[in-house]
Short mmCIF file of C-alpha atoms in Angstrom, two decimals:
data_model
loop_
_atom_site.label_atom_id
_atom_site.label_comp_id
_atom_site.label_asym_id
_atom_site.label_seq_id
_atom_site.Cartn_x
_atom_site.Cartn_y
_atom_site.Cartn_z
CA UNK G 152 -17.15 -31.25 -2.66
CA UNK G 153 -17.34 -28.24 -0.34
CA UNK G 154 -20.51 -26.32 -1.29
CA UNK G 155 -19.16 -23.15 0.32
CA UNK G 156 -16.15 -23.08 -2.04
CA UNK G 157 -16.19 -20.89 -5.12
CA UNK G 158 -12.84 -22.33 -6.31
CA UNK G 159 -11.14 -25.61 -5.42
CA UNK G 160 -7.74 -26.69 -6.65
CA UNK G 161 -7.21 -30.40 -6.01
CA UNK G 162 -3.82 -32.11 -6.24
CA UNK G 163 -2.55 -29.69 -8.92
CA UNK G 164 0.84 -30.21 -10.54
CA UNK G 165 2.14 -27.77 -13.12
CA UNK G 166 5.53 -27.19 -14.71
CA UNK G 167 7.08 -25.06 -17.44
CA UNK G 168 9.20 -27.59 -19.27
CA UNK G 169 11.45 -29.17 -16.67
CA UNK G 170 10.79 -26.43 -14.10
CA UNK G 171 8.22 -27.58 -11.54
CA UNK G 172 6.06 -24.69 -10.33
CA UNK G 173 3.32 -26.48 -8.35
CA UNK G 174 3.29 -30.03 -7.03
CA UNK G 175 0.28 -31.72 -5.36
CA UNK G 176 -1.09 -28.24 -4.74
CA UNK G 177 -4.36 -27.86 -2.81
CA UNK G 178 -6.29 -24.62 -2.25
CA UNK G 179 -9.90 -23.81 -1.38
CA UNK G 180 -11.37 -20.33 -1.91
CA UNK G 181 -14.58 -19.62 -0.01
CA UNK G 182 -17.44 -17.63 -1.51
CA UNK G 183 -17.73 -13.92 -0.76
CA UNK G 184 -14.23 -13.48 0.63
CA UNK G 185 -11.13 -11.65 -0.58
CA UNK G 186 -7.99 -13.80 -0.72
CA UNK G 187 -4.54 -12.36 -1.35
CA UNK G 188 -1.84 -14.60 -2.81
CA UNK G 189 1.53 -13.27 -1.64
CA UNK G 190 5.10 -14.45 -1.98
CA UNK G 191 8.40 -13.55 -3.52
CA UNK G 192 8.99 -13.57 -7.29
CA UNK G 193 8.77 -17.11 -8.69
CA UNK G 194 6.70 -18.45 -5.78
CA UNK G 195 3.81 -19.48 -8.06
CA UNK G 196 1.28 -16.68 -7.39
CA UNK G 197 0.42 -15.75 -10.99
CA UNK G 198 0.59 -19.38 -12.14
CA UNK G 199 -2.00 -20.29 -9.49
CA UNK G 200 -4.28 -17.46 -10.64
CA UNK G 201 -4.02 -18.46 -14.31
CA UNK G 202 -4.81 -22.07 -13.48
CA UNK G 203 -7.99 -20.89 -11.75
CA UNK G 204 -9.44 -19.42 -14.94
CA UNK G 205 -7.98 -21.85 -17.47
CA UNK G 206 -5.34 -19.64 -19.04
CA UNK G 207 -3.04 -22.48 -17.97
CA UNK G 208 -3.94 -26.17 -17.76
CA UNK G 209 -2.43 -28.41 -15.06
CA UNK G 210 -0.50 -31.53 -16.04
CA UNK G 211 -2.20 -33.22 -13.10
CA UNK G 212 -5.16 -32.46 -10.84
CA UNK G 213 -8.46 -30.65 -11.25
CA UNK G 214 -9.89 -27.17 -10.77
CA UNK G 215 -13.51 -26.83 -9.65
CA UNK G 216 -15.62 -23.69 -10.02
CA UNK G 217 -18.76 -23.71 -7.87
CA UNK G 218 -18.37 -27.47 -7.38
CA UNK G 219 -18.22 -28.12 -11.16
CA UNK G 220 -15.04 -29.42 -12.78
CA UNK G 221 -13.43 -26.80 -15.02
CA UNK G 222 -13.74 -27.78 -18.67
CA UNK G 223 -10.45 -26.72 -20.22
CA UNK G 224 -11.81 -27.49 -23.71
CA UNK G 225 -14.27 -24.63 -23.23
CA UNK G 226 -11.85 -22.33 -21.40
CA UNK G 227 -13.01 -19.06 -22.98
CA UNK G 228 -16.64 -19.78 -22.12
CA UNK G 229 -15.71 -20.49 -18.50
CA UNK G 230 -13.47 -17.44 -18.27
CA UNK G 231 -16.36 -15.19 -19.20
CA UNK G 232 -18.01 -16.18 -15.92
CA UNK G 233 -15.10 -14.58 -14.05
CA UNK G 234 -13.73 -11.07 -13.96
CA UNK G 235 -10.01 -10.71 -14.66
CA UNK G 236 -8.01 -7.58 -13.90
CA UNK G 237 -4.26 -7.22 -14.37
CA UNK G 238 -1.45 -4.75 -13.73
CA UNK G 239 -1.72 -1.62 -15.86
CA UNK G 240 -5.45 -2.21 -16.54
CA UNK G 241 -4.91 -4.44 -19.61
CA UNK G 242 -6.99 -2.13 -21.81
CA UNK G 243 -6.65 -2.44 -25.60
CA UNK G 244 -4.83 0.74 -26.70
CA UNK G 245 -6.47 0.85 -30.17
CA UNK G 246 -10.03 0.75 -28.75
CA UNK G 247 -11.81 3.63 -27.06
CA UNK G 248 -13.12 3.23 -23.51
CA UNK G 249 -16.66 2.36 -24.61
CA UNK G 250 -15.30 -0.41 -26.86
CA UNK G 251 -12.96 -1.67 -24.15
CA UNK G 252 -15.75 -1.85 -21.58
CA UNK G 253 -18.24 -3.59 -23.85
CA UNK G 254 -15.93 -5.98 -25.73
CA UNK G 255 -17.25 -9.21 -24.17
CA UNK G 256 -20.88 -8.03 -24.17
CA UNK G 257 -20.62 -7.31 -27.90
CA UNK G 258 -19.21 -10.80 -28.49
CA UNK G 259 -22.19 -12.14 -26.56
CA UNK G 260 -24.48 -10.05 -28.85
CA UNK G 261 -25.94 -7.82 -26.18
CA UNK G 262 -28.34 -5.12 -27.36
CA UNK G 263 -26.84 -1.62 -27.44
CA UNK G 264 -29.36 -0.28 -24.93
CA UNK G 265 -28.36 -3.03 -22.47
CA UNK G 266 -24.66 -2.26 -23.02
CA UNK G 267 -25.28 1.46 -22.45
CA UNK G 268 -27.25 0.72 -19.27
CA UNK G 269 -24.48 -1.49 -17.90
CA UNK G 270 -21.77 1.08 -18.73
CA UNK G 271 -23.79 3.73 -16.91
CA UNK G 272 -24.08 1.43 -13.86
CA UNK G 273 -20.36 0.73 -13.84
CA UNK G 274 -19.32 4.36 -14.31
CA UNK G 275 -21.42 5.26 -11.28
CA UNK G 276 -19.98 2.34 -9.31
CA UNK G 277 -16.36 3.13 -10.20
CA UNK G 278 -16.54 6.96 -9.98
CA UNK G 279 -16.00 7.41 -13.72
CA UNK G 280 -17.64 10.11 -15.90
CA UNK G 281 -20.61 8.76 -17.86
CA UNK G 282 -20.10 11.16 -20.75
CA UNK G 283 -19.59 10.60 -24.51
CA UNK G 284 -16.42 12.72 -24.50
CA UNK G 285 -14.89 10.48 -21.84
CA UNK G 286 -16.05 7.15 -23.28
CA UNK G 287 -14.73 8.07 -26.75
CA UNK G 288 -11.19 8.56 -25.41
CA UNK G 289 -8.40 6.03 -25.91
CA UNK G 290 -6.70 4.63 -22.78
CA UNK G 291 -3.58 6.77 -23.28
CA UNK G 292 -5.76 9.91 -23.02
CA UNK G 293 -6.80 9.29 -19.41
CA UNK G 294 -4.86 9.06 -16.15
CA UNK G 295 -3.38 5.84 -14.74
CA UNK G 296 -5.97 5.82 -11.97
CA UNK G 297 -8.83 6.14 -14.44
CA UNK G 298 -7.32 3.41 -16.62
CA UNK G 299 -7.28 1.05 -13.64
CA UNK G 300 -10.88 1.92 -12.78
CA UNK G 301 -11.93 1.22 -16.37
CA UNK G 302 -10.02 -2.07 -16.27
CA UNK G 303 -11.86 -3.12 -13.10
CA UNK G 304 -15.18 -1.96 -14.58
CA UNK G 305 -14.55 -4.10 -17.67
CA UNK G 306 -13.81 -7.10 -15.45
CA UNK G 307 -17.15 -6.51 -13.68
CA UNK G 308 -19.13 -5.98 -16.89
CA UNK G 309 -20.64 -9.49 -17.11
CA UNK G 310 -21.60 -9.43 -13.40
CA UNK G 311 -19.21 -12.19 -12.33
CA UNK G 312 -19.36 -13.81 -8.91
CA UNK G 313 -15.60 -14.41 -9.03
CA UNK G 314 -12.94 -11.75 -9.62
CA UNK G 315 -9.29 -12.64 -10.29
CA UNK G 316 -6.76 -9.81 -10.02
CA UNK G 317 -3.04 -9.95 -10.82
CA UNK G 318 -1.07 -7.05 -9.27
CA UNK G 319 -3.90 -4.68 -10.29
CA UNK G 320 -2.64 -1.60 -8.42
CA UNK G 321 1.14 -2.00 -8.57
CA UNK G 322 1.72 0.35 -11.52
CA UNK G 323 -0.02 3.28 -9.81
CA UNK G 324 1.60 6.07 -7.82
CA UNK G 325 1.19 5.65 -4.02
CA UNK G 326 -1.60 8.26 -3.61
CA UNK G 327 -3.71 6.94 -6.50
CA UNK G 328 -3.04 3.37 -5.38
CA UNK G 329 -4.31 4.10 -1.87
CA UNK G 330 -7.44 5.81 -3.24
CA UNK G 331 -8.31 2.89 -5.53
CA UNK G 332 -7.65 0.34 -2.79
CA UNK G 333 -10.16 2.20 -0.59
CA UNK G 334 -12.67 2.34 -3.46
CA UNK G 335 -12.25 -1.35 -4.11
CA UNK G 336 -12.83 -2.20 -0.44
CA UNK G 337 -16.00 -0.09 -0.58
CA UNK G 338 -17.01 -1.88 -3.77
CA UNK G 339 -16.51 -5.30 -2.21
CA UNK G 340 -18.70 -4.32 0.76
CA UNK G 341 -21.53 -3.76 -1.75
CA UNK G 342 -20.99 -6.66 -4.14
CA UNK G 343 -19.66 -9.46 -1.86
CA UNK G 344 -17.67 -11.02 -4.70
CA UNK G 345 -15.22 -13.88 -4.37
CA UNK G 346 -11.88 -12.18 -5.03
CA UNK G 347 -8.43 -13.69 -5.49
CA UNK G 348 -5.78 -10.98 -5.69
CA UNK G 349 -2.09 -11.55 -6.42
CA UNK G 350 0.25 -9.02 -4.82
CA UNK G 351 3.91 -8.80 -3.81
CA UNK G 352 2.98 -6.07 -1.33
CA UNK G 353 2.24 -7.51 2.13
CA UNK G 354 0.80 -4.23 3.53
CA UNK G 355 -1.65 -4.26 0.61
CA UNK G 356 -2.63 -7.84 1.49
CA UNK G 357 -3.18 -6.85 5.13
CA UNK G 358 -5.37 -3.98 3.96
CA UNK G 359 -7.43 -5.89 1.38
CA UNK G 360 -7.65 -9.53 2.44
CA UNK G 361 -10.02 -11.58 4.53
CA UNK G 362 -7.44 -14.35 4.17
CA UNK G 363 -3.81 -14.35 3.04
CA UNK G 364 -2.13 -17.27 1.26
CA UNK G 365 1.66 -17.11 1.46
CA UNK G 366 3.41 -19.15 -1.22
CA UNK G 367 7.01 -20.33 -1.22
CA UNK G 368 8.35 -22.23 -4.24
CA UNK G 369 4.86 -23.45 -5.18
CA UNK G 370 3.84 -24.55 -1.69
CA UNK G 371 1.54 -22.88 0.83
CA UNK G 372 3.56 -21.84 3.87
CA UNK G 373 0.53 -20.44 5.67
CA UNK G 374 -3.11 -19.62 4.93
CA UNK G 375 -5.31 -17.63 7.27
CA UNK G 376 -6.48 -14.27 8.57
CA UNK G 377 -3.96 -11.41 8.46
CA UNK G 378 -3.74 -11.34 12.27
CA UNK G 379 -2.54 -14.96 12.30
CA UNK G 380 0.51 -14.00 10.25
CA UNK G 381 1.47 -11.43 12.87
CA UNK G 382 0.53 -13.35 16.02
CA UNK G 383 0.99 -16.99 15.02
CA UNK G 384 3.48 -17.46 12.16
CA UNK G 385 3.64 -21.20 11.45
CA UNK G 386 7.19 -21.37 10.15
CA UNK G 387 10.42 -19.40 10.30
CA UNK G 388 9.89 -18.52 6.63
CA UNK G 389 6.53 -16.89 7.46
CA UNK G 390 8.03 -14.91 10.34
CA UNK G 391 10.96 -13.70 8.24
CA UNK G 392 8.70 -12.81 5.31
CA UNK G 393 6.38 -10.73 7.51
CA UNK G 394 9.32 -9.04 9.27
CA UNK G 395 11.03 -8.16 5.99
CA UNK G 396 7.86 -6.56 4.54
CA UNK G 397 6.69 -4.74 7.66
CA UNK G 398 6.45 -0.92 7.71
CA UNK G 399 8.71 -0.98 10.78
CA UNK G 400 11.45 -2.63 8.76
CA UNK G 401 11.14 0.07 6.10
CA UNK G 402 11.37 2.78 8.75
CA UNK G 403 14.61 1.24 9.99
CA UNK G 404 16.20 2.29 6.70
CA UNK G 405 15.22 5.98 7.03
CA UNK G 406 17.46 8.10 9.26
CA UNK G 407 16.45 11.08 11.38
CA UNK G 408 18.61 13.58 9.53
CA UNK G 409 16.20 13.30 6.61
CA UNK G 410 13.13 14.39 8.62
CA UNK G 411 14.43 16.81 11.27
CA UNK G 412 13.21 20.38 11.54
CA UNK G 413 16.06 22.89 11.26
CA UNK G 414 13.91 26.02 11.26
CA UNK G 415 14.73 27.07 14.81
CA UNK G 416 16.88 29.32 16.99
CA UNK G 417 19.60 28.15 19.39
CA UNK G 418 20.92 30.15 22.31
CA UNK G 419 24.46 30.63 23.61
CA UNK G 420 25.22 32.42 26.87
CA UNK G 421 27.96 35.03 26.32
CA UNK G 422 29.04 36.53 29.66
CA UNK G 423 25.77 38.04 31.00
CA UNK G 424 24.08 38.30 27.60
CA UNK G 425 22.27 35.75 25.40
CA UNK G 426 23.15 35.27 21.75
CA UNK G 427 20.26 33.76 19.79
CA UNK G 428 21.03 32.50 16.29
CA UNK G 429 19.08 30.65 13.62
CA UNK G 430 20.31 27.17 12.65
CA UNK G 431 19.76 27.65 8.91
CA UNK G 432 20.49 31.31 8.20
CA UNK G 433 22.59 34.15 9.63
CA UNK G 434 19.81 35.74 11.66
CA UNK G 435 21.52 36.57 15.02
CA UNK G 436 20.24 38.54 18.01
CA UNK G 437 21.73 39.60 21.34
CA UNK G 438 19.46 39.90 24.40
CA UNK G 439 20.33 41.29 27.82
CA UNK G 440 18.06 38.97 29.79
CA UNK G 441 15.96 35.80 29.46
CA UNK G 442 12.67 37.70 29.39
CA UNK G 443 13.69 39.50 26.18
CA UNK G 444 14.88 36.18 24.75
CA UNK G 445 11.61 34.44 25.60
CA UNK G 446 9.54 37.27 24.08
CA UNK G 447 11.54 36.99 20.86
CA UNK G 448 11.13 33.19 20.68
CA UNK G 449 7.40 33.53 21.36
CA UNK G 450 7.16 35.97 18.44
CA UNK G 451 8.72 33.22 16.27
CA UNK G 452 6.25 30.59 17.63
CA UNK G 453 9.17 28.69 19.18
CA UNK G 454 8.20 27.23 22.56
CA UNK G 455 11.55 25.62 23.36
CA UNK G 456 14.97 26.96 24.34
CA UNK G 457 17.96 25.07 22.92
CA UNK G 458 21.20 25.87 24.78
CA UNK G 459 24.50 25.36 22.95
CA UNK G 460 28.11 26.48 23.32
CA UNK G 461 30.04 28.62 20.83
CA UNK G 462 30.71 25.52 18.68
CA UNK G 463 27.01 24.65 18.60
CA UNK G 464 27.58 21.67 20.90
CA UNK G 465 24.30 20.83 22.63
CA UNK G 466 24.03 21.48 26.39
CA UNK G 467 20.33 21.11 27.23
CA UNK G 468 16.84 22.05 26.13
CA UNK G 469 13.58 22.92 27.82
CA UNK G 470 10.21 24.40 27.17
CA UNK G 471 10.13 28.06 28.14
CA UNK G 472 9.90 28.34 31.95
CA UNK G 473 10.06 24.55 32.33
CA UNK G 474 12.68 22.15 33.73
CA UNK G 475 15.72 21.55 31.45
CA UNK G 476 16.53 18.17 29.88
CA UNK G 477 19.58 16.62 28.20
CA UNK G 478 17.48 14.01 26.33
CA UNK G 479 18.50 13.85 22.67
CA UNK G 480 18.65 11.63 19.57
CA UNK G 481 21.48 11.07 17.09
CA UNK G 482 21.14 12.06 13.45
CA UNK G 483 22.10 8.50 12.45
CA UNK G 484 19.26 6.97 14.50
CA UNK G 485 16.46 5.61 12.35
CA UNK G 486 12.91 6.97 12.40
CA UNK G 487 11.59 3.90 14.21
CA UNK G 488 13.95 4.55 17.14
CA UNK G 489 13.01 8.23 17.05
CA UNK G 490 9.31 7.37 17.23
CA UNK G 491 9.85 4.97 20.13
CA UNK G 492 11.88 7.56 22.07
CA UNK G 493 9.38 10.33 21.39
CA UNK G 494 6.45 8.22 22.57
CA UNK G 495 8.14 6.61 25.58
CA UNK G 496 9.52 9.95 26.83
CA UNK G 497 6.14 11.62 26.26
CA UNK G 498 7.94 14.57 24.72
CA UNK G 499 6.66 16.80 21.92
CA UNK G 500 10.15 17.63 20.61
CA UNK G 501 13.57 16.00 21.00
CA UNK G 502 16.89 17.56 19.85
CA UNK G 503 18.92 15.64 17.25
CA UNK G 504 22.74 15.77 17.40
CA UNK G 505 25.49 14.82 14.96
CA UNK G 506 28.54 12.74 15.93
CA UNK G 507 30.24 15.92 17.25
CA UNK G 508 27.25 16.39 19.62
CA UNK G 509 26.29 19.52 17.71
CA UNK G 510 22.60 20.36 17.42
CA UNK G 511 21.36 19.67 13.88
CA UNK G 512 17.64 20.14 14.42
CA UNK G 513 14.73 18.54 16.23
CA UNK G 514 12.49 15.50 15.76
CA UNK G 515 8.94 16.33 16.77
CA UNK G 516 5.44 15.02 17.30
CA UNK G 517 4.54 17.03 14.20
CA UNK G 518 6.99 14.97 12.09
CA UNK G 519 5.56 11.81 13.64
CA UNK G 520 2.03 12.83 12.62
CA UNK G 521 3.22 13.30 9.02
CA UNK G 522 4.73 9.79 9.03
#
C-alpha cells in the first residue's frame, strides 16, 4: 500500500443494472492535495466520489482509506470520518442552521459547550455570523452563498482529513461562486485537507486543483497537474475537451457588436467645413476649422477623430494631431479576434464597421479590461 495515499481505488468495477459505469478502475489520491474529477455528463465522476465514501459499493475491487480497507458494513461510521458537500449545500430545510451544523455531533453525543465552541470556530473560518439570530434561521432565510458556506462548515464539523465535494458551487451565481472559490482556496491553505471535488467546469478545476482527473466513459483519459492538460494532452479526447471548455472558445461565440462603444462623434468634411455628429443621438455641430473641432472633441473627452462620408462609411481614424489609420474590425468578428488585433496593433481603440463599411462604434482597451 502507498502510505502517502489518503484514498486508493483498486480494480473497481461498478454498474447500474446492465449499464457498466466503471471497469477495472484504479485511482490514487495523495494526502493534502486537491483533486478535481472532470468529464462530461455520464463519465462516472459522481459514481467515483460515492464509491469513495461508501454511498455506493463496488461489485468488484476495493477502496482503501488511509491504507485501511473500507468496511462497507460500517459505511455510516466510515463516512463520518470524511466531509461531504454537495450542490445546493444539502442542508435540511426543516432544521435551523444550528441544528444543521451540529447534526452529526449530536448523534455522537457531543456536549453542548463543545458543539457551541466548534460552531464558533467554523463561523469564523467560513465568514459566517456567530449570532443567535443567524443560527436560528432556516436555510431558505439566508442567501445561496451563505447556504453553501454553512454546507461546507457542516462538512468540516467533525474535523475530517478528507473532504469530498460534488459540484458544490455550481448552483451559485457567478460572482458568489468566484468569492466562495477564493475563500475555499484560502481555507485549504490553512487546513491542508485531502479534497476530491467533482465539477463539470474545467476553468474551476484549473483554479482549484493540484491535480485534475479527466474521466471518459468510466476510464481515466489523463491525470496530472493542470499545466499538463494544456501543454501535454495525452490523447485527442483530452485536447478536444480542453479546447471546448477554454475561455477562448467561449469568447469565439461573442461578437464585437455586443461590446462596442457607440458613445462618440464622427466627422464628415462638407466643402470647407466640418460636420460633427453623434453616433447615437441627433447632436450635430458644424465647425469652420479643425482647431474648433478638436476643442469640441476635447470637451467631450474624445481623443480620436473618426472620418466618415455622408453615408457614415468609414474613411480613416486617428488620435488628434496624430497620423491617420484605416485599421478597423468588423462587427461580426468575435471578441477573441478583436482582442488579438487590439494587442498586436498596440492600439488603444479600433473602429468597428458593419458589412456596408459604416462605422458602428469602437472596440477599445477599456472594453478589453472589462473582459
